[in-house]
Coordinates of C-alpha atoms and ligand atoms in Angstrom, one line a residue:
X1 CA 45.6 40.8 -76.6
X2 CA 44.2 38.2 -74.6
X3 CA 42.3 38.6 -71.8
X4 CA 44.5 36.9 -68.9
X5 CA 42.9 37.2 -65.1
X6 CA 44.4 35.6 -62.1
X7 CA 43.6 34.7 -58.6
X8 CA 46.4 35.3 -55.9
X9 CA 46.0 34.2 -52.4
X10 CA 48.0 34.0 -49.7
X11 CA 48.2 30.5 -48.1
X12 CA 47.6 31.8 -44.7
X13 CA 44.2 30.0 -43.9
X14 CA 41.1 28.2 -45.3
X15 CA 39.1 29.5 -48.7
X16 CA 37.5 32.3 -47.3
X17 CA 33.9 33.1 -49.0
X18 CA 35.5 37.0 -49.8
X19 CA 38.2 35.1 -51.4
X20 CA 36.1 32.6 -53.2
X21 CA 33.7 35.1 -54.3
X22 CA 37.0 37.3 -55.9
X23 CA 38.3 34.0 -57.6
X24 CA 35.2 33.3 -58.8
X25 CA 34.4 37.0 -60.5
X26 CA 38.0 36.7 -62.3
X27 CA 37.1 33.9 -63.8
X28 CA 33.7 34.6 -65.1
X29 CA 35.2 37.4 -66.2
X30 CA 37.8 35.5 -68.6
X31 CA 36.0 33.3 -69.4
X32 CA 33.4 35.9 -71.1
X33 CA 35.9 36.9 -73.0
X34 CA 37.8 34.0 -74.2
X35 CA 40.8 34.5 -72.0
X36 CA 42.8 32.9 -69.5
X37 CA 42.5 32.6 -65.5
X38 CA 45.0 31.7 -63.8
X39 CA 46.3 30.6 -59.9
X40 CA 49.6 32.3 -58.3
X41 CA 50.3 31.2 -54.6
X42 CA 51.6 34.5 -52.9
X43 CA 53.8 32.6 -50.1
X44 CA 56.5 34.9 -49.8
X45 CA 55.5 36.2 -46.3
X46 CA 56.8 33.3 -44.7
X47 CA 55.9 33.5 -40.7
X48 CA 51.7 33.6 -42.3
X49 CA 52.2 30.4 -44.6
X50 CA 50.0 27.6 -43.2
X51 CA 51.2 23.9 -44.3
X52 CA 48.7 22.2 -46.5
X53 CA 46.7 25.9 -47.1
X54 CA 47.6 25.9 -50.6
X55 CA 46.1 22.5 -51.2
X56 CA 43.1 23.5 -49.6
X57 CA 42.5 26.5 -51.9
X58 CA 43.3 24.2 -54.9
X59 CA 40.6 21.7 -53.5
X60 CA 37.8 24.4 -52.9
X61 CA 38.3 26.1 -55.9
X62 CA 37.8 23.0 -57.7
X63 CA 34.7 22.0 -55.6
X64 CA 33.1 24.9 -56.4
X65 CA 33.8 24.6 -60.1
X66 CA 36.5 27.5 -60.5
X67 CA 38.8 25.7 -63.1
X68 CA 42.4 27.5 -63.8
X69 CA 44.2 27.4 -66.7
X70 CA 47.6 28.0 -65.1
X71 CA 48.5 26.9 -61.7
X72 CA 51.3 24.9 -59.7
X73 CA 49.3 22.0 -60.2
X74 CA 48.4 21.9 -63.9
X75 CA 51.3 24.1 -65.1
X76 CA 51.9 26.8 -67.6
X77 CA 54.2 28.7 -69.3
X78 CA 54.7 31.4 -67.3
X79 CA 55.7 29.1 -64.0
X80 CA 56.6 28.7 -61.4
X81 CA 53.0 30.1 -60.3
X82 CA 54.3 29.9 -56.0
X83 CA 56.1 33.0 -55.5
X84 CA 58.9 31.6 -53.3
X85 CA 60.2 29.3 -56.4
X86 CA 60.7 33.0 -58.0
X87 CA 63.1 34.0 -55.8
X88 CA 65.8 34.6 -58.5
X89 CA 63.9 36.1 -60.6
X90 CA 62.6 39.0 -58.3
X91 CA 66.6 39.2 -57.6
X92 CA 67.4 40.4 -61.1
X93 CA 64.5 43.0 -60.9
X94 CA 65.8 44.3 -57.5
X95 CA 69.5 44.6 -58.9
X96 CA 68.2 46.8 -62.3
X97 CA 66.4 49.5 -59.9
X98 CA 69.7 49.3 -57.4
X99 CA 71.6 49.5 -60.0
X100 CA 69.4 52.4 -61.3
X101 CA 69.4 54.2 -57.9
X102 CA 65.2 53.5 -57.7
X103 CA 65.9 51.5 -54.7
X104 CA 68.2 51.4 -51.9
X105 CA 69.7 49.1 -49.1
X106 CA 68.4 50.5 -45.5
X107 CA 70.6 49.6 -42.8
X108 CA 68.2 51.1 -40.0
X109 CA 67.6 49.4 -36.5
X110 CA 64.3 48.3 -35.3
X111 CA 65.2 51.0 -32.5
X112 CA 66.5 53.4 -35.2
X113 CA 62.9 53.2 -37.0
X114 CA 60.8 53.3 -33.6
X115 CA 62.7 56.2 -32.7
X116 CA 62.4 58.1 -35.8
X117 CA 58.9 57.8 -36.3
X118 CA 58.8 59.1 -32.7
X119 CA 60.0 62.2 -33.6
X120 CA 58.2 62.3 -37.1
X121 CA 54.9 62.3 -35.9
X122 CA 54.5 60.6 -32.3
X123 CA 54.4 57.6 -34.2
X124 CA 51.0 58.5 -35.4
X125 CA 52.0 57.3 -39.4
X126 CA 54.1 54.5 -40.1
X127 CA 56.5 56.9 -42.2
X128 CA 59.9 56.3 -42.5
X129 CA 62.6 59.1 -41.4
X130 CA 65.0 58.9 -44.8
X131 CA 67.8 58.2 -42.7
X132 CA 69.5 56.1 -45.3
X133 CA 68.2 57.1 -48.2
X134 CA 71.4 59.3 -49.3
X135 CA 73.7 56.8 -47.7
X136 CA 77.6 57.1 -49.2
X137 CA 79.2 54.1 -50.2
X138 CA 81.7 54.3 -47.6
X139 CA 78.9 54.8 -44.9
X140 CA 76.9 51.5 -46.4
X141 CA 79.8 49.4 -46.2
X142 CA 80.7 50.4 -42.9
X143 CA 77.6 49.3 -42.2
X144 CA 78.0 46.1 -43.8
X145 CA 81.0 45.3 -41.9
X146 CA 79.0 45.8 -38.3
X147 CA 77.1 42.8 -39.7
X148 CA 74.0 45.2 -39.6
X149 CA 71.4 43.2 -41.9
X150 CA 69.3 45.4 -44.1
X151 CA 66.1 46.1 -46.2
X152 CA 65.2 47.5 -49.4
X153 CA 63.2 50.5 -49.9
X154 CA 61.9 52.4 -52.7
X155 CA 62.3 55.5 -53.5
X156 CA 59.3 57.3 -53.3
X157 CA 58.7 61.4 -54.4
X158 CA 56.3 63.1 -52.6
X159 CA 53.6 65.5 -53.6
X160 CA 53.1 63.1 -57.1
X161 CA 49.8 62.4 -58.1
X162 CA 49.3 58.3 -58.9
X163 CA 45.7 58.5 -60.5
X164 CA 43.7 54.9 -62.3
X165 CA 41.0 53.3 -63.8
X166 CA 39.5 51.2 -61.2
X167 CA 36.9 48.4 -63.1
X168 CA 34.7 48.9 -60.1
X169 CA 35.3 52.2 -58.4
X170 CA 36.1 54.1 -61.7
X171 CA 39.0 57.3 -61.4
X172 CA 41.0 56.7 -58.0
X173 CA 43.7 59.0 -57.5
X174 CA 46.7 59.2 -54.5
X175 CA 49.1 61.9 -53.5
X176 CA 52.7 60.1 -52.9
X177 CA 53.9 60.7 -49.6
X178 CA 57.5 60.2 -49.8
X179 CA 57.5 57.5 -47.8
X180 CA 60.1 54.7 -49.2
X181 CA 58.8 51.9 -48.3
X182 CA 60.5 48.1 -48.1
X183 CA 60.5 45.5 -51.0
X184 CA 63.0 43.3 -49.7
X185 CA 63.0 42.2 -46.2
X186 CA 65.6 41.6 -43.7
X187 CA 65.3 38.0 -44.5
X188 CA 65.7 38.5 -48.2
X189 CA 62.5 38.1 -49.3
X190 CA 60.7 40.2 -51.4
X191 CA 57.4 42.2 -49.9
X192 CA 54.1 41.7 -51.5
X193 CA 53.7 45.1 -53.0
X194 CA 57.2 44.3 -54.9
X195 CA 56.3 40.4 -55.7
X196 CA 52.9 40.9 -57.1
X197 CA 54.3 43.4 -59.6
X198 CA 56.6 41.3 -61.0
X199 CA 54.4 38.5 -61.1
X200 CA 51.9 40.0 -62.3
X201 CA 53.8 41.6 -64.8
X202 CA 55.4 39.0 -66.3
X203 CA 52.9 36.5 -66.2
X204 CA 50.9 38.8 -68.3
X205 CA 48.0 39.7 -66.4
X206 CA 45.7 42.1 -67.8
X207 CA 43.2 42.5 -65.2
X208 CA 44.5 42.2 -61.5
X209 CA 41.0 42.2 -59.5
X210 CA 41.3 41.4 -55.4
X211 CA 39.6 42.5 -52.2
X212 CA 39.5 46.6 -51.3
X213 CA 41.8 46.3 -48.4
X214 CA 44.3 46.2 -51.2
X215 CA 43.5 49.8 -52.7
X216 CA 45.9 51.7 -50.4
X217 CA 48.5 48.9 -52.1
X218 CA 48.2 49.9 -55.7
X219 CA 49.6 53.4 -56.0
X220 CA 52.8 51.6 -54.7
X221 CA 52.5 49.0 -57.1
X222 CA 52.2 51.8 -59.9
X223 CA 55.4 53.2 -59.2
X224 CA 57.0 49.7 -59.2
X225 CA 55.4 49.9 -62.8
X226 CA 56.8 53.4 -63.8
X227 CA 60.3 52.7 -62.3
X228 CA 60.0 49.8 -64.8
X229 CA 58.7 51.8 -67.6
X230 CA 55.7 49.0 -67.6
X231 CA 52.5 49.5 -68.5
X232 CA 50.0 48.3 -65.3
X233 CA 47.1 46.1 -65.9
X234 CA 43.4 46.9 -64.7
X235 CA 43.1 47.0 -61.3
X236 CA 39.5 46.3 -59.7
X237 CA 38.9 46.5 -56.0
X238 CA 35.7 44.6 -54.8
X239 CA 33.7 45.4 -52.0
X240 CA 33.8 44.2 -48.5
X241 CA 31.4 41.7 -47.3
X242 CA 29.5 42.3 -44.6
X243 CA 27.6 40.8 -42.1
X244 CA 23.9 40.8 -40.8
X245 CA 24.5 43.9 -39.3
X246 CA 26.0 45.8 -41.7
X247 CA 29.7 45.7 -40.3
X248 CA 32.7 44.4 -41.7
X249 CA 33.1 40.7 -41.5
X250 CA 36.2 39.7 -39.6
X251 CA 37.3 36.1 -39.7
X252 CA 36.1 35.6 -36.4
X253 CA 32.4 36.7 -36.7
X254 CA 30.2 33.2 -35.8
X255 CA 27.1 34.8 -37.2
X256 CA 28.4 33.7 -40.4
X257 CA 29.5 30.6 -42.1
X258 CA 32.8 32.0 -43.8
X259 CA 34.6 29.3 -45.0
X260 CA 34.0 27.3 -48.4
X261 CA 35.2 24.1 -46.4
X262 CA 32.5 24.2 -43.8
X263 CA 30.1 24.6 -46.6
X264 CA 31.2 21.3 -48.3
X265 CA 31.1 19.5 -44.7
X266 CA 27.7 20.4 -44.3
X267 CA 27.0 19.4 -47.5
X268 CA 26.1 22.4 -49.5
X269 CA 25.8 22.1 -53.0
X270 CA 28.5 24.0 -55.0
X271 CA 26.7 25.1 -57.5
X272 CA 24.6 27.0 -55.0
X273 CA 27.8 28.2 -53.0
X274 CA 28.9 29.7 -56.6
X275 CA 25.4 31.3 -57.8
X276 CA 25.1 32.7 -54.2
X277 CA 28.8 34.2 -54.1
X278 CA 28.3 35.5 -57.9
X279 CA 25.6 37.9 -57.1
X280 CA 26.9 38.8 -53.5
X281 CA 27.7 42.3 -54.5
X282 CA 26.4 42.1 -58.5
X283 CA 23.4 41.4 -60.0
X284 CA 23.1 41.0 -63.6
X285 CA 20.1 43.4 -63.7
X286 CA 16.6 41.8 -63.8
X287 CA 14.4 39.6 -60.8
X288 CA 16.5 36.1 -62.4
X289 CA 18.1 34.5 -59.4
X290 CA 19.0 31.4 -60.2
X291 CA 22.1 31.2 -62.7
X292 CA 23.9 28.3 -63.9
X293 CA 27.9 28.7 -64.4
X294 CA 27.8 29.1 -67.9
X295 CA 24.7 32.1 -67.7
X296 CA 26.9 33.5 -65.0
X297 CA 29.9 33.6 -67.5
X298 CA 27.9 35.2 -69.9
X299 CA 26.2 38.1 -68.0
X300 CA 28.8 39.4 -65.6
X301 CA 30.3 42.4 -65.6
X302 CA 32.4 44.6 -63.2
X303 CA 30.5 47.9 -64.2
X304 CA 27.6 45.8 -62.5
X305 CA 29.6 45.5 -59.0
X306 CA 28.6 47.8 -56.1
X307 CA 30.9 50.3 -55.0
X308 CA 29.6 49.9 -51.3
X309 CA 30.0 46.6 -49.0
X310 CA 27.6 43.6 -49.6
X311 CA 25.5 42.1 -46.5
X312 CA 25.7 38.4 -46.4
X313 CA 22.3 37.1 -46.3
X314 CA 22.6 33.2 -44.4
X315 CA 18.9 33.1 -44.8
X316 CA 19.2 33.4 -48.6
X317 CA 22.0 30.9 -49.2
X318 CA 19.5 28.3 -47.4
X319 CA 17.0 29.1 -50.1
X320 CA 19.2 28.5 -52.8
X321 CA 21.0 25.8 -51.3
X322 CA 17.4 24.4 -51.1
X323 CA 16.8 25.1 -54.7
X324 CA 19.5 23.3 -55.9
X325 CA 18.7 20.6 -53.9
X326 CA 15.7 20.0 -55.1
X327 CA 16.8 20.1 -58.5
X328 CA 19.9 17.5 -57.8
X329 CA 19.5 14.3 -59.3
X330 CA 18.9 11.6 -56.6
X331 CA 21.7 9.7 -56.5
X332 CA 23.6 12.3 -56.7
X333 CA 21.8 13.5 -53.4
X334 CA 22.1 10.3 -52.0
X335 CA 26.2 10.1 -52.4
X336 CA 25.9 13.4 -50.7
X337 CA 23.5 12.0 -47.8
X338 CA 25.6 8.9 -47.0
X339 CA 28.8 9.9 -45.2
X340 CA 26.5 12.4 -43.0
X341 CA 24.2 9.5 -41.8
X342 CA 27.6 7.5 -41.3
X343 CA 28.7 9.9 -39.2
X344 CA 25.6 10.3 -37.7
X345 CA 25.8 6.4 -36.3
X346 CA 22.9 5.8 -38.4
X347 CA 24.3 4.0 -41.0
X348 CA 27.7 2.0 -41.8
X349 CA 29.6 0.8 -44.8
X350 CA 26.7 -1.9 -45.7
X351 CA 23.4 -0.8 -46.0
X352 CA 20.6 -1.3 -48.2
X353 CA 21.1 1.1 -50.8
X354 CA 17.2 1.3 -52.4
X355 CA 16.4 2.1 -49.0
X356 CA 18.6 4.7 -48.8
X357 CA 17.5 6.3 -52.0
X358 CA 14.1 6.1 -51.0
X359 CA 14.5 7.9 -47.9
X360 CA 16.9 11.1 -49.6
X361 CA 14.2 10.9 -52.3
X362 CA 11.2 11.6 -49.5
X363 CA 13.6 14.1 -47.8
X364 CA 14.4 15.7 -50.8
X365 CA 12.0 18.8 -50.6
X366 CA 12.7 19.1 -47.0
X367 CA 16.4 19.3 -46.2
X368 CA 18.2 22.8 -46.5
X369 CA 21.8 20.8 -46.9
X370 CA 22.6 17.4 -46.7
X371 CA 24.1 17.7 -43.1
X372 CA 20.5 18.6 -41.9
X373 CA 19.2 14.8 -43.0
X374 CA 20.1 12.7 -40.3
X375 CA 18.7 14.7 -37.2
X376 CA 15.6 14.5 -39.7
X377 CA 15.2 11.2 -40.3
X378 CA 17.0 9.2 -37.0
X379 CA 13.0 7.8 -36.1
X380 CA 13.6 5.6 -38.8
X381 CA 16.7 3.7 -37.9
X382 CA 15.8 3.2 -33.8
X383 CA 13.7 0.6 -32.5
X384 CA 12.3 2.6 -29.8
X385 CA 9.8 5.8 -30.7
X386 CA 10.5 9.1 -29.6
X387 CA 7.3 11.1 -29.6
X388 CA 8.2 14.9 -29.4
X389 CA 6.0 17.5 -27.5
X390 CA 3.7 18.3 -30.1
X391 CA 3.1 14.1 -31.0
X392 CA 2.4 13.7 -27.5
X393 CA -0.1 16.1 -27.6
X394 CA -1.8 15.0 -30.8
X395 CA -1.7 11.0 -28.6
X396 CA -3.8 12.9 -25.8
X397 CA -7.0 13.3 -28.1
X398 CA -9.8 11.2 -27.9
X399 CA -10.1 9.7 -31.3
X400 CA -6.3 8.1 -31.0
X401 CA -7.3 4.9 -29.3
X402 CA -9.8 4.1 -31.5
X403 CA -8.0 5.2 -35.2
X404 CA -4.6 3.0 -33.5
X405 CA -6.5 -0.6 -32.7
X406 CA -8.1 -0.2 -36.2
X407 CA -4.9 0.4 -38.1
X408 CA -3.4 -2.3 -36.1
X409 CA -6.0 -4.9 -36.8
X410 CA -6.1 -3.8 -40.6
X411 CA -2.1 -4.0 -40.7
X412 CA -2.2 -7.3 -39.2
X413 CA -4.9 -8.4 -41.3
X414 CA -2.8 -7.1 -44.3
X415 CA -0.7 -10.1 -46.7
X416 CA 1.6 -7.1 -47.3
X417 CA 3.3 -4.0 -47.0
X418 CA 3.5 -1.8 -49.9
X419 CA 3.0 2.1 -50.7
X420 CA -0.6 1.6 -52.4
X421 CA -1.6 -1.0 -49.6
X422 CA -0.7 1.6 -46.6
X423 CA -3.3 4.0 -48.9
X424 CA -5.9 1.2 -48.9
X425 CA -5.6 0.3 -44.9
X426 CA -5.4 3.9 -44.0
X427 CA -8.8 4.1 -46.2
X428 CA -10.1 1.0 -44.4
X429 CA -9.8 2.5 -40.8
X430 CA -11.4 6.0 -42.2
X431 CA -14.6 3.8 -43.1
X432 CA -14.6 1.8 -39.8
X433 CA -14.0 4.6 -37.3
X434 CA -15.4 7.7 -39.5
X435 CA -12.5 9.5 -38.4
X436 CA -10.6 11.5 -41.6
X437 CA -7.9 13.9 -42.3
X438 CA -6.2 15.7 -39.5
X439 CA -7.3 13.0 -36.8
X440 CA -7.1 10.6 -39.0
X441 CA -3.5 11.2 -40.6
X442 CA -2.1 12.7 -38.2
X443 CA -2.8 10.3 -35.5
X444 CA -1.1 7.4 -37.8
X445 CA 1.6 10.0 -38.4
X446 CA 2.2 11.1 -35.0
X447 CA 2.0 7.2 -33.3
X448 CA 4.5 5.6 -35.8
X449 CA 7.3 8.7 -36.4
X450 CA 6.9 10.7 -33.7
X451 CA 6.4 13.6 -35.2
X452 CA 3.9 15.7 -36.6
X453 CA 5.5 17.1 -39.5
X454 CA 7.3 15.3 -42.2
X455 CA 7.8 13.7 -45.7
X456 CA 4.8 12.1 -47.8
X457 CA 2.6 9.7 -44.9
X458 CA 2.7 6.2 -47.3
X459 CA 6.3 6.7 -48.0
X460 CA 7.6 7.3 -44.0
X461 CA 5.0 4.5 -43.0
X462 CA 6.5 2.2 -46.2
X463 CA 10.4 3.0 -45.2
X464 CA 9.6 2.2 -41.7
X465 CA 8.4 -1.2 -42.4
X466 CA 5.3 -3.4 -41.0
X467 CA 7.6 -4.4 -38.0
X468 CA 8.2 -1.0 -36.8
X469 CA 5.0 0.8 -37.5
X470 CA 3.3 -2.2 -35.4
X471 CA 5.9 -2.1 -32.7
X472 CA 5.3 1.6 -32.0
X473 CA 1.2 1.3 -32.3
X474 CA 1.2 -1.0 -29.7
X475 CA 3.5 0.7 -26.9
X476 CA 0.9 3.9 -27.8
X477 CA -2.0 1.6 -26.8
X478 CA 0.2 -0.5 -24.3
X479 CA 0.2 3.2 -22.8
X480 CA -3.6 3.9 -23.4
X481 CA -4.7 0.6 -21.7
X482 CA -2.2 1.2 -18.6
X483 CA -3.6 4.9 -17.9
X484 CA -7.4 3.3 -18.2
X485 CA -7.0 0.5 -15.5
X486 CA -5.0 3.0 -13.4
Ligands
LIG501 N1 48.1 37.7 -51.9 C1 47.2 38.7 -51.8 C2 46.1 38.3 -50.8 O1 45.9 37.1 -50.5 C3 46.5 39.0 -53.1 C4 46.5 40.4 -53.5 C5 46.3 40.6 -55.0 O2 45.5 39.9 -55.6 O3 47.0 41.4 -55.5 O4 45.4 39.2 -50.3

């Protein structure tokens, strides 16, 4: 049988990086073994659907590289894959175990319930009382004829043990507690725990993998199963992630960047996004890192997934982010670059695009993400220089008067302005003023950028131009000669 995994959010929000990271494991997984991974939209709890959220997981999936092989959007043939164009067919389901006395209609009040579970336990468990559980006919249609609306519930024994193979946690095992719980809603619509069975179930899943908050879920899911006579699939429940500190990550936690989308604005790489989220919680063993998509495919494993929660580490997605970034081809980089230094006002639709390149290409081993560039680099697109604290500082020593009239008067003297003629005028002024290194460089460096740290000297000097390099020189001595007459 073929190996047939699926992904099933809820379209309730943005691509979460939990929900990435299980998409992400379920398809390695298939893909390992030849099978199939497919995308089921779990919309049937209406009030939580958010328009356009399903569109957004499509897009972020993709984006990070997570191809499906069955989906709303590229089909299949076990379709629809959006649970509320299944409507009917959960209907037929929920007639046989009617019809079979498994489930039954539950006319109960939302004050009836509060009440009861008053009095079953102070309202300490969400149980429910059995107050319609042995309803008569007569009783249900009197019922009916109040205009009461009603739920499903399942029948549930108590005091069963539900025990299974968990690919992560190994033997779990439940007691049942008797408690029927709903499958169809008020409003007709079937509850997850009812849905994902039948879905999963007919669309052939053999390994259902998803976040451990849905543990408690499967031994209810199992008895769907049994009142079936169906055999479940593999359940795996991955671990939480958590934060810095070791807690659980809740959506609103700012110490963390949690959602794929904000990742892809900032312009992360993807492919560091999906090597990152891969080994958050697994590690194929060994000090390797760094692991393309296809090595990924082939090493992972869910024996190989911690049991216990997995700390995000912000500070290690930066490295590897960097990594790949230094790795990306340029032009790549530079498509990546361009819409954050539009945005930026640094840039619009026409610029010179050799420029461009050369600048990404300088910044290349110094950006952590794309988004980072134009803070970065701004020096080179105004006309006026900014000197930060630690340039000003460097301007205050005694050697910068002298190293900035030589390099003006060579740069003047210069016919032109190229990478290996910046190299010979910087070597000119070292032999006329016998300053070198630090108070040589970083004079030049800290006079035309502002700055005292940055990309390759000769390049920044180049990509500035004469014009600007001169224009900035000269306010520095402008400066000098103005505090001397003083
Ligand atoms: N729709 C569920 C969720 O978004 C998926 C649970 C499952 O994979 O079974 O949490």
């Amino acid at each position: 049988m073929s190996v047939r995994t699926r992904y099933a959010p809820s379209p309730t929000g943005h691509l979460h990086i939990g929900g990435a990271r299980t998409a992400l494991w379920s398809y390695l997984y298939a893909k390992q073994l030849g099978g199939q991974f497919i995308l089921r939209i779990e919309d049937t709890d209406l009030e939580r659907n958010v328009p356009g959220a399903a569109e957004e997981f499509f897009n972020g999936l993709r984006w990070l590289g997570i191809e499906w092989d069955e989906g709303e959007d590229v089909g299949g043939p076990y379709g629809p894959y959006r649970c509320t164009e299944r409507l009917p067919i959960y209907h037929n389901y929920i007639q046989q175990l009617l019809n079979e006395g498994k489930a039954y209609r539950c006319y109960c009040t939302v004050e009836e319930l509060a009440t009861d579970r008053e009095e079953l336990d102070k309202g300490a468990v969400l149980g429910y009382s059995g107050r319609c559980r042995h309803l008569t006919e007569e009783e249900r249609l009197a019922f009916e004829v109040q205009g009461r609306s009603h739920t499903i519930r399942f029948r549930v024994p108590a005091g069963e043990t539900i025990a299974f193979h968990d690919l992560v946690r190994g033997i779990v095992s439940f007691e049942t507690d008797g408690n029927d719980f709903v499958i169809v809603k008020s409003n007709g619509m079937p509850t997850y725990n009812f849905q994902v069975v039948i879905d999963d179930y007919l669309m052939a899943i053999t390994h259902a993998t998803r976040g451990e908050e849905h543990l408690s879920n499967t031994p209810r899911q199992i008895m769907i199963y049994q009142a079936f006579g169906w055999e479940p699939p593999q359940f795996g429940h991955l671990n939480l992630i958590l934060n810095e500190d070791g807690k659980k990550l809740s959506k609103r936690d700012e110490s963390i960047i949690q959602f794929i989308s904000q990742y892809r604005d900032m312009g992360y790489l993807p492919e560091a996004i999906l090597n990152f989220l891969a080994l958050l919680g697994w590690s194929p063993g060994g000090e390797e890192e760094i692991l393309s998509k296809e090595e990924l495919i082939q090493k992972f494993s869910f024996d190989r997934v911690n049991k216990s929660g997995s700390i995000f580490d912000q500070n290690k997605l930066t490295w590897m982010n960097s990594y790949y970034i230094k790795q990306a081809d340029l032009q790549r980089l530079v498509q990546l670059c361009i819409p954050h230094l539009q945005k930026a006002g640094l840039i619009g639709d026409n610029f010179n695009r050799e420029w461009i390149t050369r600048l990404v290409g300088i910044y290349q081993e110094k950006i952590t993400h794309a988004g980072e560039l134009p803070e970065m680099c701004r020096h080179f697109f105004t006309d006026e220089a900014q000197w930060d604290a630690e340039a000003a500082e460097i301007l205050n020593e005694p050697q910068v008067t002298e190293v900035v009239s030589a390099f003006i008067s060579a740069t003047q003297n210069s016919p032109e302005w190229s990478v290996e003629e910046i190299k010979t005028l910087l070597k000119l002024v070292q032999k006329e003023t016998g300053h070198k290194g630090r108070a040589l460089f970083m004079t030049v460096r800290a006079a035309a950028t502002g700055q005292v740290h940055g990309p390759d000297l000769n390049e920044s000097l180049y990509l500035l131009g004469r014009h600007k390099v001169l224009a900035r020189l000269h306010q520095i001595m402008e400066v000098k000669q103005a505090r001397t007459s003083n």
